[in-house]
PDB file of C-alpha atoms in Angstrom:
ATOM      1  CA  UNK C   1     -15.820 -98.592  48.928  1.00 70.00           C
ATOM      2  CA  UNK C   2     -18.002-101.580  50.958  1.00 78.00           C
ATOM      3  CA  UNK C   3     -17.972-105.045  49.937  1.00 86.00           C
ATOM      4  CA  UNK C   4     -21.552-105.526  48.021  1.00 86.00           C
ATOM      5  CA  UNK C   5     -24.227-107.789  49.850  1.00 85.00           C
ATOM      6  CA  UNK C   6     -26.749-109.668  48.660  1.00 85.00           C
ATOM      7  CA  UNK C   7     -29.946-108.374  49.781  1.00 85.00           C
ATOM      8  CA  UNK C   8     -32.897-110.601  49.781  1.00 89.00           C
ATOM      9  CA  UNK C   9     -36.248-110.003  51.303  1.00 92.00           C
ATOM     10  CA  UNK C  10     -39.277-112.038  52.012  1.00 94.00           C
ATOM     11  CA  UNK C  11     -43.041-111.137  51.066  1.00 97.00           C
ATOM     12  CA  UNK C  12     -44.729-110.776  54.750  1.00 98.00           C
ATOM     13  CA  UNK C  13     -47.949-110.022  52.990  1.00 98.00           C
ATOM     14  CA  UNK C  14     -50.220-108.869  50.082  1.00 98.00           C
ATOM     15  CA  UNK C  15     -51.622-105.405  49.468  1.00 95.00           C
ATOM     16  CA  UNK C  16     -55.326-104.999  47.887  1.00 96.00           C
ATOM     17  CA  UNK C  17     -56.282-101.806  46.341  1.00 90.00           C
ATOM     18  CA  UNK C  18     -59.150-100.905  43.398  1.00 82.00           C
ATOM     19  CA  UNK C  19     -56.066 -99.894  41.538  1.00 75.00           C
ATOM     20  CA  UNK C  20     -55.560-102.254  38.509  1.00 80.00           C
ATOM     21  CA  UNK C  21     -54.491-100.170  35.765  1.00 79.00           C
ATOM     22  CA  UNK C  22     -53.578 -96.472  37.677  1.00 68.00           C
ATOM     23  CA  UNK C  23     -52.700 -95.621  41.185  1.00 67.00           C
ATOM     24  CA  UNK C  24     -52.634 -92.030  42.855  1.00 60.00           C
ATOM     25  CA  UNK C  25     -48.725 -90.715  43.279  1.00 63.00           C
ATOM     26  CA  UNK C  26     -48.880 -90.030  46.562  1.00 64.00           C
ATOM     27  CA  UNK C  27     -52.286 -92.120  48.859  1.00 61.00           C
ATOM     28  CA  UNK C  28     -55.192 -90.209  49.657  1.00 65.00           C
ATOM     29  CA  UNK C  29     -56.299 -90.486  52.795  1.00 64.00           C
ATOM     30  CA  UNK C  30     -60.171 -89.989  51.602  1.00 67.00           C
ATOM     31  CA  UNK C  31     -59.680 -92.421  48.738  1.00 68.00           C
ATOM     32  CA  UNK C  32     -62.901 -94.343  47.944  1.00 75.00           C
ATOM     33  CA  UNK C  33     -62.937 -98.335  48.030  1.00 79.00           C
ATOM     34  CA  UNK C  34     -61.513-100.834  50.311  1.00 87.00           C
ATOM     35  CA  UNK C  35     -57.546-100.469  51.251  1.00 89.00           C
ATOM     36  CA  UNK C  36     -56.685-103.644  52.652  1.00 96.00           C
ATOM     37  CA  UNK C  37     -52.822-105.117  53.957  1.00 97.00           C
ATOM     38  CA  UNK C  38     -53.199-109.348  54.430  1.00 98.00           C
ATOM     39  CA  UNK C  39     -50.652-110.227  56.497  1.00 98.00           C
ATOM     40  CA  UNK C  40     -49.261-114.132  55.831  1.00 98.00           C
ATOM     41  CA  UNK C  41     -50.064-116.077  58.362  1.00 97.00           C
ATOM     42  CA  UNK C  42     -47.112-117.080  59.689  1.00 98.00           C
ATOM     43  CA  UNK C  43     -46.767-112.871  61.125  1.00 98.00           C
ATOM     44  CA  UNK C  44     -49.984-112.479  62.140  1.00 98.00           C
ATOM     45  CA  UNK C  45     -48.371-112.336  66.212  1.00 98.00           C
ATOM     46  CA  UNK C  46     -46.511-109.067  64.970  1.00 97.00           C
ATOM     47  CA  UNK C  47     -49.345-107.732  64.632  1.00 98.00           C
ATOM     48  CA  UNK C  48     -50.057-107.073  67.916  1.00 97.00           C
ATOM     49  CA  UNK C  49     -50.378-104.090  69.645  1.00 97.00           C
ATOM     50  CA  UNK C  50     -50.759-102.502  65.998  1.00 98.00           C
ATOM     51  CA  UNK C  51     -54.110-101.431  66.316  1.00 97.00           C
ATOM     52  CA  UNK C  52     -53.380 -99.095  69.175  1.00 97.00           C
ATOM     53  CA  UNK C  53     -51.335 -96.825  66.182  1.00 97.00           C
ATOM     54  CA  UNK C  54     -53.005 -94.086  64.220  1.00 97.00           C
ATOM     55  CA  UNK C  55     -51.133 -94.444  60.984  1.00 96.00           C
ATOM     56  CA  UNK C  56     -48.099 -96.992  59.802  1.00 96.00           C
ATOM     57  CA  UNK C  57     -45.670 -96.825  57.461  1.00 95.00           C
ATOM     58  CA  UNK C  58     -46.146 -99.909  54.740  1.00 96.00           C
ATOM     59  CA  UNK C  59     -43.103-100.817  53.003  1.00 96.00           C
ATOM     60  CA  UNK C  60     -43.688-102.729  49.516  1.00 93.00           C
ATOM     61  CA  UNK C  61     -42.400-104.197  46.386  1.00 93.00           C
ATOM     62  CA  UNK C  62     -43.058-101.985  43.479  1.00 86.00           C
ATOM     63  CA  UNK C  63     -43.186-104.917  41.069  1.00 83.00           C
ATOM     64  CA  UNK C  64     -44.719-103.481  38.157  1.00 77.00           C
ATOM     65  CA  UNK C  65     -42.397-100.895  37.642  1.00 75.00           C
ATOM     66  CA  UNK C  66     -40.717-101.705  34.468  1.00 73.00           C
ATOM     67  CA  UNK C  67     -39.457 -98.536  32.966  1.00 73.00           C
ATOM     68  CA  UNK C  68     -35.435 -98.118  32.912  1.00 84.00           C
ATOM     69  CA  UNK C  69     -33.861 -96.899  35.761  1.00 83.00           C
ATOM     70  CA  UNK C  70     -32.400 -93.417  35.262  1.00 86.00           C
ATOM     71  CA  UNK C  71     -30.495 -91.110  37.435  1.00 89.00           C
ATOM     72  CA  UNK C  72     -32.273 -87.901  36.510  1.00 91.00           C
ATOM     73  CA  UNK C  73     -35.740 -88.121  36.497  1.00 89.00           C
ATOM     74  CA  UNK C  74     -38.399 -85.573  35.579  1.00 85.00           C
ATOM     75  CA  UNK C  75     -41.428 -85.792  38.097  1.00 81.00           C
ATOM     76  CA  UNK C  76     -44.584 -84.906  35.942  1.00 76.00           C
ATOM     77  CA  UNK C  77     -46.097 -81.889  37.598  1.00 74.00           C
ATOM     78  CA  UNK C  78     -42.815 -80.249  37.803  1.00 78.00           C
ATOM     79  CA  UNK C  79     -43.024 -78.940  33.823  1.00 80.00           C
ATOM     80  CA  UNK C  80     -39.979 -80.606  32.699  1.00 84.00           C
ATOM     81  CA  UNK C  81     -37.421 -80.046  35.903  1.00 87.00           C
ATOM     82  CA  UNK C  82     -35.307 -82.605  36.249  1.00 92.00           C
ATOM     83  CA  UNK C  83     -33.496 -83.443  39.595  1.00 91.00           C
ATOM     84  CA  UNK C  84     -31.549 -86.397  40.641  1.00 91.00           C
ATOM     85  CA  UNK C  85     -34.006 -89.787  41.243  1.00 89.00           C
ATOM     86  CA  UNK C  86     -32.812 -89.634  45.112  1.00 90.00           C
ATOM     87  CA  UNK C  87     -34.244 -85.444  45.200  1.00 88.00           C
ATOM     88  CA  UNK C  88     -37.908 -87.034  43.821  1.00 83.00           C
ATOM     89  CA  UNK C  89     -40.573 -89.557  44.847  1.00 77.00           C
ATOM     90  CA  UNK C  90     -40.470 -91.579  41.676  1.00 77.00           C
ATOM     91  CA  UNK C  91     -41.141 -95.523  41.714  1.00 78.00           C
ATOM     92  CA  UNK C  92     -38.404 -96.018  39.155  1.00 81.00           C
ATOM     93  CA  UNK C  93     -34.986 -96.264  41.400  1.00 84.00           C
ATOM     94  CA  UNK C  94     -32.385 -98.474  41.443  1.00 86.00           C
ATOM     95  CA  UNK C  95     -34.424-100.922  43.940  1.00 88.00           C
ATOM     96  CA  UNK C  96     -38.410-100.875  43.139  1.00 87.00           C
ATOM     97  CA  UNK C  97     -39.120-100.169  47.056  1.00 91.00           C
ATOM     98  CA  UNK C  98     -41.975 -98.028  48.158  1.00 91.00           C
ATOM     99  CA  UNK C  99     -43.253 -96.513  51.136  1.00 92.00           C
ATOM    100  CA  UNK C 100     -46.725 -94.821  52.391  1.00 91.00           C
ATOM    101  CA  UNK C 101     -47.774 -93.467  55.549  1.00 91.00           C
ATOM    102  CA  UNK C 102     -51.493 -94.440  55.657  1.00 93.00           C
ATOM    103  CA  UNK C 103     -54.186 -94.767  59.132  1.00 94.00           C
ATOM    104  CA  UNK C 104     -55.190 -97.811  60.169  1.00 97.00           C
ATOM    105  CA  UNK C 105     -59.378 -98.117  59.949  1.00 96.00           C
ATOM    106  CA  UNK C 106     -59.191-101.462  61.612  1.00 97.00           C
ATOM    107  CA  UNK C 107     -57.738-104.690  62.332  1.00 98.00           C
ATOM    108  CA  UNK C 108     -59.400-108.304  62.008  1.00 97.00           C
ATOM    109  CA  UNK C 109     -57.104-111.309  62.364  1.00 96.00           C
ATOM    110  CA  UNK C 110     -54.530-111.058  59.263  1.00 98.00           C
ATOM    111  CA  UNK C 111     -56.367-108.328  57.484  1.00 98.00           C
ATOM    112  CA  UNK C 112     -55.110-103.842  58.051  1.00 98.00           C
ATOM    113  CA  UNK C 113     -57.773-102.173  56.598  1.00 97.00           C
ATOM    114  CA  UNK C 114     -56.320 -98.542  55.642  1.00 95.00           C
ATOM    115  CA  UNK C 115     -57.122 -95.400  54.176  1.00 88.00           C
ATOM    116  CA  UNK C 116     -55.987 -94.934  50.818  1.00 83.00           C
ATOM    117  CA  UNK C 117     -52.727 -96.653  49.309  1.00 88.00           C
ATOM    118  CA  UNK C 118     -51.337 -95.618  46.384  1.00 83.00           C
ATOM    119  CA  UNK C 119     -50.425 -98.983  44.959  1.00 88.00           C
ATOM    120  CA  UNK C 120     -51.930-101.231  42.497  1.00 83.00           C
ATOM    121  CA  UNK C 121     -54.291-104.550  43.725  1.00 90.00           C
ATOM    122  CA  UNK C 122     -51.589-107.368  44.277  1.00 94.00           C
ATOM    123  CA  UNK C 123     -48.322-105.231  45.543  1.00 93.00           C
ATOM    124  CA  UNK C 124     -46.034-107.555  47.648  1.00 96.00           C
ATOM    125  CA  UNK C 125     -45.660-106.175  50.997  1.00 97.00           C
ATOM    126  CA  UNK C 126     -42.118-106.049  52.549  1.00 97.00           C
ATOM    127  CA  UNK C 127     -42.659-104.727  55.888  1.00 97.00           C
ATOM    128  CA  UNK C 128     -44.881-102.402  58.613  1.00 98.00           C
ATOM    129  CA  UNK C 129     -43.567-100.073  61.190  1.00 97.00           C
ATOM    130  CA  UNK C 130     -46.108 -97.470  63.437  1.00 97.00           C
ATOM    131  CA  UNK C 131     -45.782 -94.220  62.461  1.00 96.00           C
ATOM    132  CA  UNK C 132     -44.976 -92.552  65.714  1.00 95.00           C
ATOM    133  CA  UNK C 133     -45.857 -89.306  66.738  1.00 91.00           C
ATOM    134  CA  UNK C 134     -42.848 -86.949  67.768  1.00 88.00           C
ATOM    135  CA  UNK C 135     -40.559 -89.349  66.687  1.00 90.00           C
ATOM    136  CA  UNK C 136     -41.463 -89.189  63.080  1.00 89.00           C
ATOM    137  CA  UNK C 137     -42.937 -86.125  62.555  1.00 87.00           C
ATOM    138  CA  UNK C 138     -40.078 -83.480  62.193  1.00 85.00           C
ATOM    139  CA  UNK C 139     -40.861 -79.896  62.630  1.00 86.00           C
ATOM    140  CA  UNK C 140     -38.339 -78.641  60.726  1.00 88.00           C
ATOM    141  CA  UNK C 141     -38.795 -80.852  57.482  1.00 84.00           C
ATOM    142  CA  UNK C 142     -39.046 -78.024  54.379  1.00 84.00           C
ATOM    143  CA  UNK C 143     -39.649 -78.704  50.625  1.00 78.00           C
ATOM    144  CA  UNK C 144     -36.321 -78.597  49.693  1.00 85.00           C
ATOM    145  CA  UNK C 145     -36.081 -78.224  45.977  1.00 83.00           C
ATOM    146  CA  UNK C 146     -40.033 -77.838  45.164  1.00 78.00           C
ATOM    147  CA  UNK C 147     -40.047 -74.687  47.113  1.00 80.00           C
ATOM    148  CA  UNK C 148     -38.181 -72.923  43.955  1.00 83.00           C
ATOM    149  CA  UNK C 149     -41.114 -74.212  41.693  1.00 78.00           C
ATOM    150  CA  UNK C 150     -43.576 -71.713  40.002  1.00 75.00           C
ATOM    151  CA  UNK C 151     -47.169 -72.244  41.393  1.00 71.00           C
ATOM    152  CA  UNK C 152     -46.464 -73.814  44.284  1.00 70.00           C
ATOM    153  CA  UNK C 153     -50.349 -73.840  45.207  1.00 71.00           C
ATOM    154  CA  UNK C 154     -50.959 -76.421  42.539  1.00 68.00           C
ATOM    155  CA  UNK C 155     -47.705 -78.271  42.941  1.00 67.00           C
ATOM    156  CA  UNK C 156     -48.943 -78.695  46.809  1.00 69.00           C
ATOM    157  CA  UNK C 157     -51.475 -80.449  45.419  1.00 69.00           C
ATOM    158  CA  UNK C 158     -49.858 -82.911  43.756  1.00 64.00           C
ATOM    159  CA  UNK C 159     -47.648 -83.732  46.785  1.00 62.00           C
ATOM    160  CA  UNK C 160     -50.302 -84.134  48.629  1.00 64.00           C
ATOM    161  CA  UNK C 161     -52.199 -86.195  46.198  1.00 61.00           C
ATOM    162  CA  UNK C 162     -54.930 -83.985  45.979  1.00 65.00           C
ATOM    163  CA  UNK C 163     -56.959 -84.801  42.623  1.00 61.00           C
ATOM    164  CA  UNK C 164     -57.704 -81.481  41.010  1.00 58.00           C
ATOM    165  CA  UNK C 165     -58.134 -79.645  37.310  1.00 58.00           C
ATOM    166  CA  UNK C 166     -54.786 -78.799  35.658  1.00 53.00           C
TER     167      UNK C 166
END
C-alpha cells in the first residue's frame, strides 16, 4: 500500500451555466442559454492556442454535492441496478471531481463560451485540456455494463443526455 498524499488543487476559474437549482446528467450539446468558462486572470496565457480545438475536456469541483458517499450506487434510469460508484457516472464519489467534453463556440480574452455544461451557475473549475481527435476518441470503447440493460433505446438516451418522455 502507497504512502497517502495530500492533494490540494487551485480554482483556475469559474463556470456559468442557467443551472441554479437542476443540471442535465450528462451536457447537451444543443442546450439553450449561455455556457460560459472565466478563466482567472492570472491563466489567461494558457489559453492560447485553445481556440484552434473543437471541443475540451473541463475538469471541475462538484461542490454542491452533499449526499454521502457510497460504494454502490444506483444510477436513476437504470430501474434500481446497482453497480459499483467507479462502473457509473455519478457526482457522488469519494472526491466531488467532474468532467465534460463540451465545443468551444468562442473565445474572448478570459471568457470559453461552450455548448452545453451540465453543471450548476458558480462550479469551481479545476482544469482544461483539448479534446484531441484520434488520441481521445477510442474506437473500440463499448458500454460495458449498460449493454445488459433492458431498453437500451431509452437508456441511450439518457447517456447521451437526450431530454425525452419516460
Amino acid at each position: 500500500m502507497q504512502e497517502k498524499v495530500n492533494c490540494q488543487f487551485e480554482q483556475i476559474g469559474i463556470i456559468k451555466t442557467p443551472y441554479q437549482d437542476n443540471a442535465p446528467y450528462q451536457p447537451i450539446d444543443t442546450d439553450e442559454g449561455e455556457f460560459c468558462i472565466m478563466i482567472n486572470p492570472q491563466y489567461v496565457d494558457g489559453l492560447n492556442e485553445l481556440k484552434k480545438f473543437h471541443y475540451i475536456y473541463v475538469i471541475y469541483y462538484a461542490h454542491l454535492t452533499n449526499r454521502k458517499i457510497k460504494m454502490m450506487v444506483q444510477p436513476p434510469w437504470t430501474g434500481g441496478k446497482k453497480v459499483g460508484v467507479f462502473a457509473s457516472r455519478s457526482p457522488v464519489r469519494p472526491n466531488s471531481i467532474g468532467l465534460s467534453i463540451v465545443r468551444i463556440k468562442n473565445i474572448i480574452k478570459n471568457k470559453i463560451y461552450t455548448s452545453g455544461l451540465d453543471v450548476f451557475d458558480g462550479t469551481p473549475l479545476l482544469d482544461i485540456k483539448p479534446y484531441i481527435k484520434d488520441l481521445d476518441n477510442k474506437s473500440d470503447a463499448n458500454y460495458g455494463w449498460i449493454k445488459e440493460m433492458d431498453d437500451m433505446e431509452h437508456l441511450s438516451l439518457h447517456i447521451k443526455g437526450i431530454p425525452h418522455d419516460y
